[in-house]
PDB file of C-alpha atoms in Angstrom:
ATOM      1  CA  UNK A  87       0.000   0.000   0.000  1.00 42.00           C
ATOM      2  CA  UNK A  88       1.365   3.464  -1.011  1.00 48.00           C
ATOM      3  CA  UNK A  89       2.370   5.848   1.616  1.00 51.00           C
ATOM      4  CA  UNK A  90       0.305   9.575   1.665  1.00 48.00           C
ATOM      5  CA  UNK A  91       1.996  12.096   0.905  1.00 57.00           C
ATOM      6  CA  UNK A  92       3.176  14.144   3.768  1.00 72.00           C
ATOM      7  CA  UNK A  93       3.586  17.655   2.294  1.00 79.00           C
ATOM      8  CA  UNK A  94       1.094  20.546   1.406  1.00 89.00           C
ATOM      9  CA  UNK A  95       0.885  20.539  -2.005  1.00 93.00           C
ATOM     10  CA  UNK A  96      -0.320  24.341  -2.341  1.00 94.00           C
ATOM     11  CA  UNK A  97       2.732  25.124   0.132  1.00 95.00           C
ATOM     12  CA  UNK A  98       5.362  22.800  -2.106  1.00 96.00           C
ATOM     13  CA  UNK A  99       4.380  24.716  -5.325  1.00 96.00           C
ATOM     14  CA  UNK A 100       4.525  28.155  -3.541  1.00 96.00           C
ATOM     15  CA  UNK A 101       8.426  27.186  -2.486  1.00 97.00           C
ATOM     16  CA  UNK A 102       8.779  25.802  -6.070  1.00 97.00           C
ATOM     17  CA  UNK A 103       7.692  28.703  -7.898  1.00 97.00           C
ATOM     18  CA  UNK A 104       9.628  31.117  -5.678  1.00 97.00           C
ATOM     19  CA  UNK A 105      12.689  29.372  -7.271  1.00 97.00           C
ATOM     20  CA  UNK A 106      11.711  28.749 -10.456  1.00 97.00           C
ATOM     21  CA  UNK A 107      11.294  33.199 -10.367  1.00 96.00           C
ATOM     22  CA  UNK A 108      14.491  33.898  -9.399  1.00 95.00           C
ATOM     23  CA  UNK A 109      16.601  31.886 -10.972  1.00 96.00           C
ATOM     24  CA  UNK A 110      14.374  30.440 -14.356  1.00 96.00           C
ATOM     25  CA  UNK A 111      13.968  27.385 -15.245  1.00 97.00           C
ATOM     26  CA  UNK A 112      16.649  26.448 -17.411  1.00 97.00           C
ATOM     27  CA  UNK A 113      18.519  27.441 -14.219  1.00 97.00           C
ATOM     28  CA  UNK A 114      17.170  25.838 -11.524  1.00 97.00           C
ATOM     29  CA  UNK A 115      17.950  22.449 -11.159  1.00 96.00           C
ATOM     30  CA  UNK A 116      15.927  19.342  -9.612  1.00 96.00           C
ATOM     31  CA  UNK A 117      18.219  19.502  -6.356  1.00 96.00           C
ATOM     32  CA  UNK A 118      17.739  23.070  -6.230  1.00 96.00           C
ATOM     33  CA  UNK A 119      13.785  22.055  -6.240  1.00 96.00           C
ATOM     34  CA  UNK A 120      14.196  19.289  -3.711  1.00 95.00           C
ATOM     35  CA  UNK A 121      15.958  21.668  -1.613  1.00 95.00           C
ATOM     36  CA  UNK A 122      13.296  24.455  -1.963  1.00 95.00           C
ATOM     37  CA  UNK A 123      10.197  22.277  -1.116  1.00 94.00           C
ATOM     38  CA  UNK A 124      11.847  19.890   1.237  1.00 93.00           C
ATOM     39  CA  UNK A 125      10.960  16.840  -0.525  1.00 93.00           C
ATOM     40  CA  UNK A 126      12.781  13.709  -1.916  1.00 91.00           C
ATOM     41  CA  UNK A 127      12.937  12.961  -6.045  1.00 93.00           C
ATOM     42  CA  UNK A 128      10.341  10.154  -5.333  1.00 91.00           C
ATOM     43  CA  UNK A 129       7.752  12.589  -3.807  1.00 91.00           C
ATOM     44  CA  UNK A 130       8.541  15.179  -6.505  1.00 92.00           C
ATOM     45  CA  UNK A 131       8.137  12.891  -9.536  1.00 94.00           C
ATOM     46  CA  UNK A 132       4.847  10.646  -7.887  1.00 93.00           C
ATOM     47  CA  UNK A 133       3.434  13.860  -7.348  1.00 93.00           C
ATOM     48  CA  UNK A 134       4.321  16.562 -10.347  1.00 95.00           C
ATOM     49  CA  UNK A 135       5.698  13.686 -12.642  1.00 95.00           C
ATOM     50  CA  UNK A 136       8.707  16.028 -13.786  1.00 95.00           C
ATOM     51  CA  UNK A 137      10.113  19.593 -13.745  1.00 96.00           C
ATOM     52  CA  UNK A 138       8.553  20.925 -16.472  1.00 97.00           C
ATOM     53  CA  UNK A 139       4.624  19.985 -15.138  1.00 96.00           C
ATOM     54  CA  UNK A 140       6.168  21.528 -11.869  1.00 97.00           C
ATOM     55  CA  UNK A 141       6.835  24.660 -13.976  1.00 97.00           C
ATOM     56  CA  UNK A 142       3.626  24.833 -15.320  1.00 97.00           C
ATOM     57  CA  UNK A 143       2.047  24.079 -11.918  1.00 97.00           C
ATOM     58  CA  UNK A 144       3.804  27.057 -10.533  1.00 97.00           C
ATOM     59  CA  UNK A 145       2.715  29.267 -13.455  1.00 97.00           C
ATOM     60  CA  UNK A 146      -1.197  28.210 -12.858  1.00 96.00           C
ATOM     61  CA  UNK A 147       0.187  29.360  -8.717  1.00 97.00           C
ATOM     62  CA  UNK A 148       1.718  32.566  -9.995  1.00 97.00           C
ATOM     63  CA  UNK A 149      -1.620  33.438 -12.169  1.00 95.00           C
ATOM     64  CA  UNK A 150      -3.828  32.745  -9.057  1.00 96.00           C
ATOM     65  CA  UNK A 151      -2.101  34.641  -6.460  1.00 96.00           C
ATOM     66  CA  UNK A 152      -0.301  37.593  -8.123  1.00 94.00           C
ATOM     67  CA  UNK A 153      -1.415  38.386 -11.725  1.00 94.00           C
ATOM     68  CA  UNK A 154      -5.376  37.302 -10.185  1.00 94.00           C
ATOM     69  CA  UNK A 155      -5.352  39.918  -7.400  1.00 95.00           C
ATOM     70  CA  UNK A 156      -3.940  42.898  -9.126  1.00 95.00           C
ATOM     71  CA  UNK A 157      -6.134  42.571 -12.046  1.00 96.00           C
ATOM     72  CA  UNK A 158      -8.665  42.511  -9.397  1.00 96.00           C
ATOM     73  CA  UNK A 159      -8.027  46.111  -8.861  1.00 95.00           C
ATOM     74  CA  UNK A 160      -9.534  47.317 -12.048  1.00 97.00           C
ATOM     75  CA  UNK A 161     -13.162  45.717 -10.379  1.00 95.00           C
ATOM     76  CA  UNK A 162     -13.254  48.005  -7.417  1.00 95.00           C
ATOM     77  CA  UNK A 163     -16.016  50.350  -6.713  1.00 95.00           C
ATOM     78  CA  UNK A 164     -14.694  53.489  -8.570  1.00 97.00           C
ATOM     79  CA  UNK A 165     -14.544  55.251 -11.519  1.00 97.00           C
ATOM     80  CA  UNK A 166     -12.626  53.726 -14.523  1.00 97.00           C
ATOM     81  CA  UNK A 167      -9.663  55.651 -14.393  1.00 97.00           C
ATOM     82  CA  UNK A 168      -9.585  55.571 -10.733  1.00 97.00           C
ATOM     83  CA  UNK A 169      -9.330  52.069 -11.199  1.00 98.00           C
ATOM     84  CA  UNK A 170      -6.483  52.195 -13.762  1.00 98.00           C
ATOM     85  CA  UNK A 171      -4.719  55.088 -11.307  1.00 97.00           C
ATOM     86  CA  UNK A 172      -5.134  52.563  -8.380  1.00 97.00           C
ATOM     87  CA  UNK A 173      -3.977  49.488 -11.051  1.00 98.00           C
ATOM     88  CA  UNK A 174      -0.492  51.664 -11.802  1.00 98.00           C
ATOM     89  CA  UNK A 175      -0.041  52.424  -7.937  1.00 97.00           C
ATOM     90  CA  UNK A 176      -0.251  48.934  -7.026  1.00 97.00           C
ATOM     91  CA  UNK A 177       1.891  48.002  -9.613  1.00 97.00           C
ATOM     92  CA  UNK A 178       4.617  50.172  -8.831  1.00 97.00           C
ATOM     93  CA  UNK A 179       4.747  49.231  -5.412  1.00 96.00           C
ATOM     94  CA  UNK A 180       4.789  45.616  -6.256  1.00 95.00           C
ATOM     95  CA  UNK A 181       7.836  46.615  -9.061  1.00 96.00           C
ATOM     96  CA  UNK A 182       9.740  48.670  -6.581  1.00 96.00           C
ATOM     97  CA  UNK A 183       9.382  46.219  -3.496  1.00 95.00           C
ATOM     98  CA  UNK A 184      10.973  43.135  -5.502  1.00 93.00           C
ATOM     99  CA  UNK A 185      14.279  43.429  -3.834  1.00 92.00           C
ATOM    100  CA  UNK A 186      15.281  40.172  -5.238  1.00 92.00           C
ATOM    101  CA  UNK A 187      13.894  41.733  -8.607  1.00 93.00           C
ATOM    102  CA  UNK A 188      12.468  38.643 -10.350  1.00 94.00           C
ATOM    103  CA  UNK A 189       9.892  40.443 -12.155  1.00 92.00           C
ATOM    104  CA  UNK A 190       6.928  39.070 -13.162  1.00 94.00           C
ATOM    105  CA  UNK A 191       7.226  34.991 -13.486  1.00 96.00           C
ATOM    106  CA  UNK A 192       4.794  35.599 -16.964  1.00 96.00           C
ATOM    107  CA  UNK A 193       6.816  38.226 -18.738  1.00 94.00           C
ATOM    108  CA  UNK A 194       9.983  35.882 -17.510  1.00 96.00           C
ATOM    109  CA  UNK A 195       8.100  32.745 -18.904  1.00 97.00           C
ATOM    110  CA  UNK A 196       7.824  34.581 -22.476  1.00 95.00           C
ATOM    111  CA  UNK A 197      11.633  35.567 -23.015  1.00 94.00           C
ATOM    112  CA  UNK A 198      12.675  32.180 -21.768  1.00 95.00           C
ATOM    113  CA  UNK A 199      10.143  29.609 -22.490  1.00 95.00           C
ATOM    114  CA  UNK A 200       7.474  30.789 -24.770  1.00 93.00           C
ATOM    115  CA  UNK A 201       9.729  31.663 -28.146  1.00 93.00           C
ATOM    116  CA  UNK A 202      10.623  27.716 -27.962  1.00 95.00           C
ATOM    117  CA  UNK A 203       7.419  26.002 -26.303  1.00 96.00           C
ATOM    118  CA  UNK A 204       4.304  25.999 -27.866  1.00 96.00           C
ATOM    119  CA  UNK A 205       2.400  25.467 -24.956  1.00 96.00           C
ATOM    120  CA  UNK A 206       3.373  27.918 -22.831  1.00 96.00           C
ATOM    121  CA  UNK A 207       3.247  30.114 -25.773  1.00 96.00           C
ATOM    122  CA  UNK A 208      -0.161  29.652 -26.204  1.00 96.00           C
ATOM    123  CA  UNK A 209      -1.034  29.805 -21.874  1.00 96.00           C
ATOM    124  CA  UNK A 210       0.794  33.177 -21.590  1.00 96.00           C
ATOM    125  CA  UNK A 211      -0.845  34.404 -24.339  1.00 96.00           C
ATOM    126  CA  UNK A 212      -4.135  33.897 -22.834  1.00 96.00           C
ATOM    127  CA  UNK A 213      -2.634  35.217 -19.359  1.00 96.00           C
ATOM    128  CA  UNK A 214      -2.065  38.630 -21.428  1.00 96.00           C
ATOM    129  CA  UNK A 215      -5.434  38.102 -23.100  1.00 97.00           C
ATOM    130  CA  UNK A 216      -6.999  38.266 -20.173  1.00 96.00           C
ATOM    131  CA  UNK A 217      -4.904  41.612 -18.338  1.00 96.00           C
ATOM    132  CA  UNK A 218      -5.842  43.159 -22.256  1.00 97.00           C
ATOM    133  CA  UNK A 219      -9.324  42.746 -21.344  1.00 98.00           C
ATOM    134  CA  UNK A 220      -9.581  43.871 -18.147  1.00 98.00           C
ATOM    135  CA  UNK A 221      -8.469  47.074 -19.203  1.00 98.00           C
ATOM    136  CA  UNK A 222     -10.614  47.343 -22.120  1.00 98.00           C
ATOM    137  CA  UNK A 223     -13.635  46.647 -20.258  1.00 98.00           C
ATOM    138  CA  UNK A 224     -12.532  49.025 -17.452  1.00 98.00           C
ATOM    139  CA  UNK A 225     -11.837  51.777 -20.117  1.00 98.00           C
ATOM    140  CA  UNK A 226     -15.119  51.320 -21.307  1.00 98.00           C
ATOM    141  CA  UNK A 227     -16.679  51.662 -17.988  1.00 98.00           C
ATOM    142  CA  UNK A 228     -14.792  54.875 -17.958  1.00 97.00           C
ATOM    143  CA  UNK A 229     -15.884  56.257 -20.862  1.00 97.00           C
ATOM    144  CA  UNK A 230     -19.726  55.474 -19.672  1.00 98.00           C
ATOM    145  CA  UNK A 231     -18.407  57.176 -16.440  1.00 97.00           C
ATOM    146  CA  UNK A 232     -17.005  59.618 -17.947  1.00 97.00           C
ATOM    147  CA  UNK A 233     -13.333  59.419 -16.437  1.00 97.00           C
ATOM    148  CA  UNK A 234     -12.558  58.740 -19.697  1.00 97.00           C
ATOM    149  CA  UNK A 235     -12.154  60.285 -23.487  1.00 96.00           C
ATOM    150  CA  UNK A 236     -15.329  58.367 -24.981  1.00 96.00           C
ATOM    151  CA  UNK A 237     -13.654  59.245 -28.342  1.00 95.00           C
ATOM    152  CA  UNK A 238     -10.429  56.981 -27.422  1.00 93.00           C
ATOM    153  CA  UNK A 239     -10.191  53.596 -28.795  1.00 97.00           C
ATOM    154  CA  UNK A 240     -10.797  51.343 -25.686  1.00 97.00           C
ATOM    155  CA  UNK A 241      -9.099  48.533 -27.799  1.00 97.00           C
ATOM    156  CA  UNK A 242      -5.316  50.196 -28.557  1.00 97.00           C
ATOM    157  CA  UNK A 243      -5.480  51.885 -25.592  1.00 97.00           C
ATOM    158  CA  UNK A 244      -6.178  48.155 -23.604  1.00 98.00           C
ATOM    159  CA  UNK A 245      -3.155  46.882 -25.541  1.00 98.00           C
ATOM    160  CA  UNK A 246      -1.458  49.762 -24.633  1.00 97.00           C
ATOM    161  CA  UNK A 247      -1.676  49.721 -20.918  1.00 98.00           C
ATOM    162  CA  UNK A 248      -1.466  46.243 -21.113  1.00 97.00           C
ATOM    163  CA  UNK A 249       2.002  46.727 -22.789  1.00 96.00           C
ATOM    164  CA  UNK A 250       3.562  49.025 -20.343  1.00 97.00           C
ATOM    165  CA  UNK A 251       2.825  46.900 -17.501  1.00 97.00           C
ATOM    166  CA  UNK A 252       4.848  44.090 -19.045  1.00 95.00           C
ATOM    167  CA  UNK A 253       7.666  47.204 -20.069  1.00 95.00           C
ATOM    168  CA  UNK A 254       7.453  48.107 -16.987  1.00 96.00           C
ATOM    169  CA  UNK A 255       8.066  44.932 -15.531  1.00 95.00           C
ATOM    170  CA  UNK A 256      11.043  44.279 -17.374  1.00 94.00           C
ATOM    171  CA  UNK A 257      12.591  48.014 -17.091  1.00 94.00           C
ATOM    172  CA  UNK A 258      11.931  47.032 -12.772  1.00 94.00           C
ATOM    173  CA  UNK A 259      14.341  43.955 -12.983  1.00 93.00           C
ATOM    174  CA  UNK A 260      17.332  46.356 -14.118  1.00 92.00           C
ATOM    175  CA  UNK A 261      16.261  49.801 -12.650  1.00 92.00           C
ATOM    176  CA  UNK A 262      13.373  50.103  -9.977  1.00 92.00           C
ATOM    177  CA  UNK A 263      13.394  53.513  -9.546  1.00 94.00           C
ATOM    178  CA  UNK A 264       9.753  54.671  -8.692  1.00 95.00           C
ATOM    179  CA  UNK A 265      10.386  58.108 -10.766  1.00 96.00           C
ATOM    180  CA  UNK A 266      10.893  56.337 -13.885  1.00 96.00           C
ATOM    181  CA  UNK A 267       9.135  53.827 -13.754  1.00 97.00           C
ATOM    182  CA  UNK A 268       5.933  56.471 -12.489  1.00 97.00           C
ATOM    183  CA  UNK A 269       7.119  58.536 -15.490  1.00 96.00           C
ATOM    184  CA  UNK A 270       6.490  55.776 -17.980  1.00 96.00           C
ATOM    185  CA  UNK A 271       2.874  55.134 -16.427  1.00 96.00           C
ATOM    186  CA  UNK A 272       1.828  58.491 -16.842  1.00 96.00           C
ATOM    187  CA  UNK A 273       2.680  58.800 -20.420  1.00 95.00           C
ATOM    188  CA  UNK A 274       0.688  55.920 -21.079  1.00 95.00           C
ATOM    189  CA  UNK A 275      -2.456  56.962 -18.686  1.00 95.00           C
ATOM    190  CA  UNK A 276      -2.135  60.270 -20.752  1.00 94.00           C
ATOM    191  CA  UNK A 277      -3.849  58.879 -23.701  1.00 90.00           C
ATOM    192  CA  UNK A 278      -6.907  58.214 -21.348  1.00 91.00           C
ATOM    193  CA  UNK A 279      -7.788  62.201 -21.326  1.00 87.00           C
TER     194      UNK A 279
END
């Protein structure tokens, strides 16, 4: 009869993901993962059947618990470009708090992964699917409110604001300076007026 397993499984892929962000996964070995979760190879491989489904695992985590709640944001009680404002705050706060300045485990995912998997091509690009849409349909609800231009196109502007999160993101790794990084939202939130 098999033994249970004796680990959290939520808790294993939080410690799993937190290394596959800093270091990437071509980088981080299967000790280095043992070593993180505080499991053995047979525990690791009965249970996520290799690194890679680990890695995926711990995108589907990352998704959930950071790129899920500050998307969340953009559904609070306000006006639409209150909403975005409060999005951009958030954001830099999260950007210029990452002393260990992994970024954002999607954006990594796509320069590392994505150009030579076609799966995780295809996940992220739902992942940033999804962040485009929330903005659209919170610029919409902005121009309805009125926060907004009603003659800007909620569309390019979506993909716009969508695109200097994940600039921003990457310009945070290298430089987190709250000035520039501030500077570079407010050009974008400009084309909102």
């Amino acid at each position: 009869m098999a033994r249970p397993k004796e680990f959290d499984r939520t808790k294993t892929v939080d410690k799993a993901l937190e290394i596959f962000w800093c270091k990437g996964y071509e980088a981080t070995s299967v000790q280095d993962l043992l070593d993180a979760m505080e499991i053995n190879r047979g525990s690791m491989y009965d249970t996520f059947h290799d690194k890679y489904s680990l890695y995926v695992e711990a995108l589907s985590r990352y998704e959930a618990t950071e790129a899920a709640p500050l998307f969340a944001v953009l559904n609070e009680p306000m006006t639409g470009r209150a909403a975005i404002d409060q999005f951009f705050d958030t954001l830099l706060d999260e950007i210029t708090h990452d002393t260990k300045r992994k970024g954002c485990f999607v954006v990594n995912t796509i320069i590392e992964l994505a150009p030579h998997d076609k799966a995780l091509h295809h996940r992220v690009q739902a992942i940033l699917a999804s962040g485009e849409a929330s903005f659209e349909r919170t610029i919409r609800r902005g121009q309805q409110d009125g926060s907004i231009n009603a003659a800007a196109d909620a569309i390019q502007m979506a993909r716009l604001l969508n695109n200097t999160v994940q600039g921003m993101r990457v310009l945070g790794k290298v430089n987190p300076d709250r000035a520039m990084l501030h500077d570079v939202a407010a050009a974008a939130l400009n084309a909102l007026k």
